[in-house]
Amino acid sequence: MKKTISVLICLILSQFIQAQSLNTSHVTPLDDARWISSASSTDSTGGPCPIFRREFNVKQQVQKATLYITAHGLYEARINGRRVGNDYFMPGWTSYDKRLLYQTYDVTDLLQTGSSPNKIIATVGDGWYRGIYGNQQRRNNYGKDASLLCKLIILYSDGTKDSLITDGNWQNTTGPIRRSSIYFGELYDANISPQGWSAVKVDGISQVNLQPYNIEPVTKQEHFTPQRIFVSPKGEKIVDFGQNMAGWVQLRVKGHKGDTIRICHAETLDKNGNFFLVNMLHCDPTDVYILSGKGEEILEPHFTYHGFRYARVEGFKPTKNNCVAFAVHSNLQHSGTFSCSNEFINQLQHNIEWSLNGNLFEIPTDCPQRGERLGWTGDAQVIFRTAAFNRDLHLFFNKWLLDLTLDQAVTGSIPKVIPDTYSPASKGVKRGVAGWGDASTIVPMDFFTVYGDTALLQRQYPSMKAWARYELSRTDPSTHLWTDWGYGDWLAVGEQTDSVYIDQAFMIHSIDLVLQAADILHIQDPEIPAFREALRQCKLAFWNAFLTREGLLNNNTQTAYVLSLQFNLLPDSLHDRAVKQLIKLIHDNNDHLATGFLGTPYLLHVLSSNGQIDLAYTLLKQETVPSWLYSVKNGATTIWERWDAIKPDGEFDFYSLNHYAYGAVGDWLYRSVAGIQPMAPGYKRIKIEPRPGGGLTWAKASYQCRYGKIASEWRISGDHLIIDVEIPPNTEAMVVVPGKEGIMVTPGSHHFETDVTSAGSF
Ligand code: BGC
């Protein structure tokens, strides 16, 4: 009975949250435009991309022309042959059944005045809306249609206005893009130009909640020319671009009409130097072009991307001048820098940044190459703090967290991936998983710590509570233990931590975060006493279930100890014992880590905050598997999904080489090695506490918080430790020189020196 009532309350509250979010709906410029699609009733997913067109005259001088546009699928629009904007994968990726974003472009310069007509053309690709998802083999997830919705508003110099909307006056056909799929590449036949235009089907006004696009768009960014072009032992023609990335290859070719070029993408070569596709599970990373033979042709895909460093080319002779790889990802501001005297650690930082580049792609994804590329919640929560040091995530994660609340089940459960492509339109069963669903509490709180954004925390608070309530609803009423199956400490090596242990630890942590959020927001929430009591019961249950008579944990793993210390799960009297046991476990493992996705982000923090800075550095600097520098030593240019994705004997199987989760150590580089930490939300107060060690002779980092640049740099010169810091305006900072009491400093530059011996051992 008690359970039924709480499920009911959950239901009402979750619906309330969703209604609140959807109530953000407002009048949009597109409200009188009509969705248009092809009149054919057959399921055209996976086929040629429809093209829509409309001609119109502009008779007078234009002061400003604005295009509002969105699609079911992905669109690329051109006016008079010129591309509208530089963005890709528009209209972006949201929980399409709950909200769809539209873009606004100033297209004044693309219009022509006079008697010759203007032409607006938009091609629509399958995208995430209806395209086939690689690992789910599912098509038409949100709908079968590839449709367009747009409105052009022209303001003339004399102050009058004209507008044009998608409606029955448009026509459609198909063109050179014969198929295009995010996961299965693109086929482009340059010989097919759009013709045979026919009337469009007018589908009515928009029924979904339209909202303006308000994050940094995906754009083409860094580019790489071939570093090496060679023929593999198997006779494959291969280009090495030197960097693993998300994006595509652009070709400039002259050939004959009908010549076919195939370009396939891979992250690595096998141990014999041949092209390796085994880890490209559930996708076909191949783009195919059929040439028109009309002079030089510049070829690149439109609605797909690949995760790759190598390209295998057929039907084309690659040179350093005729092909270039573009890294394509969300155009996020770089917010921080880190470097130090150890080149391998610098390469690790490089690899972290490149895994962020490849996976901050409209949403935070797990990987950019195989048939997933989904918004795995667990991956997002483990990387958030590191990502925020390196990229400005304020808008990006604000958007993703809103979709998280919208896709949250009425039970409070959080889907494994956001947008929830596994159970579109909320029809599927959504069972929450510990460490993954907890993204709903961990990310908003981390977001608040980093950006001091109370409004976001306020918005997420009902969702945080609903998740904590969901976790509690899954506990056994007699034991207060959450015993659902989960992913555990995903991809940990050696002895595994029980999934029940992980469940209970993360549930306690989430309840704790809900209580912290209520405090921060000064919310008089009648539910709080019940959460406090639940926290007490769940901790007791944790002690009963996992503590031995000797005061140790019956899960004798690094992750079990790390989580118990990080989440404050133990009675105070057992704290030191737990630290000792963690140290012992690390020593027993030959001074190597043994943690997976969930334990790794906290491992070095727990060590350094418990007097074990030397051991933390020892782990950071290990070069044999499992360790961060193992992949670096083996030529990685991004972070691998598994510690041993490529085995010491050169063999490997199907793991991704571009998964950012283990890059979560980057947070420790900034917060401990360089010592930049927020002391109040949003860095209104800052702590600079560098922790020299590990044989490093210098390290420096900077972070652009909303008040300005924070910088911390230390170097050892002779027997002197020199520290320089920079504190932005309107903040105050405490600087802790090793071995000394912290002192408060004002904005500006400050210089400190101390002798190495008084600074402790490093
Ligand atoms: C993804 C992960 C994800 C996991 C869940 C994988 O297939 O690539 O990164 O978190 O599934 O266990």
Coordinates of N, CA and C and ligand atoms in Angstrom, one line a residue, residues 135 365-367 370 372-373 376-379 416 422 436 485 487 490-491 597 641 656 659 661, ligand 1:
N135 N 23.1 0.2 -33.1 CA 23.0 -0.9 -32.2 C 21.6 -1.3 -31.8
T365 N 28.1 12.1 -25.8 CA 28.0 10.7 -26.2 C 29.0 9.8 -25.6
D366 N 28.8 8.5 -25.7 CA 29.8 7.6 -25.2 C 31.0 7.5 -26.2
C367 N 30.7 7.4 -27.5 CA 31.8 7.2 -28.4 C 31.3 7.8 -29.8
R370 N 31.3 3.6 -33.4 CA 30.5 2.4 -33.6 C 29.0 2.8 -33.6
E372 N 26.7 3.2 -31.6 CA 26.1 3.7 -30.4 C 26.0 5.2 -30.5
R373 N 27.1 5.9 -30.1 CA 27.1 7.4 -30.2 C 25.8 8.0 -29.5
W376 N 24.8 8.3 -23.2 CA 24.9 7.4 -22.0 C 25.1 8.3 -20.8
T377 N 24.1 8.1 -19.9 CA 24.1 9.0 -18.7 C 25.3 8.8 -17.8
G378 N 25.7 7.6 -17.6 CA 26.8 7.3 -16.7 C 28.1 8.0 -17.2
D379 N 28.3 7.9 -18.5 CA 29.5 8.4 -19.1 C 29.5 10.0 -18.8
K416 N 18.7 5.0 -19.7 CA 20.2 4.8 -19.7 C 20.8 5.8 -20.6
Y422 N 16.1 4.4 -26.7 CA 15.7 3.0 -26.4 C 14.2 2.8 -26.2
W436 N 24.3 5.4 -13.5 CA 23.9 6.0 -14.7 C 22.7 6.9 -14.5
W485 N 19.8 -5.4 -10.7 CA 20.9 -5.6 -11.6 C 21.4 -4.2 -12.2
Y487 N 25.0 -2.0 -14.2 CA 26.3 -2.2 -14.9 C 27.5 -2.4 -14.0
W490 N 31.5 -0.5 -14.3 CA 31.7 -0.9 -15.7 C 33.1 -1.0 -16.2
L491 N 33.5 -2.1 -16.7 CA 34.8 -2.4 -17.3 C 36.0 -2.3 -16.3
F597 N 34.5 2.4 -14.7 CA 33.9 3.8 -15.0 C 33.5 4.5 -13.7
E641 N 38.2 3.1 -24.3 CA 37.1 2.6 -23.5 C 37.5 1.7 -22.4
S656 N 36.1 0.5 -28.1 CA 36.2 1.8 -28.7 C 37.6 2.4 -28.3
H659 N 36.5 6.9 -26.0 CA 35.5 6.9 -24.9 C 36.0 7.8 -23.8
A661 N 35.3 8.3 -20.7 CA 35.1 8.1 -19.3 C 36.4 8.1 -18.4
Ligands
BGC1 C1 28.6 2.3 -23.8 C2 29.1 2.8 -22.5 C3 27.9 2.8 -21.5 C4 27.7 1.3 -21.3 C5 26.7 0.9 -20.3 C6 28.3 0.8 -23.6 O1 27.9 0.1 -24.7 O2 29.5 2.5 -24.8 O3 29.9 3.8 -22.5 O4 28.0 3.5 -20.4 O5 27.4 0.7 -22.5 O6 27.3 0.0 -19.6

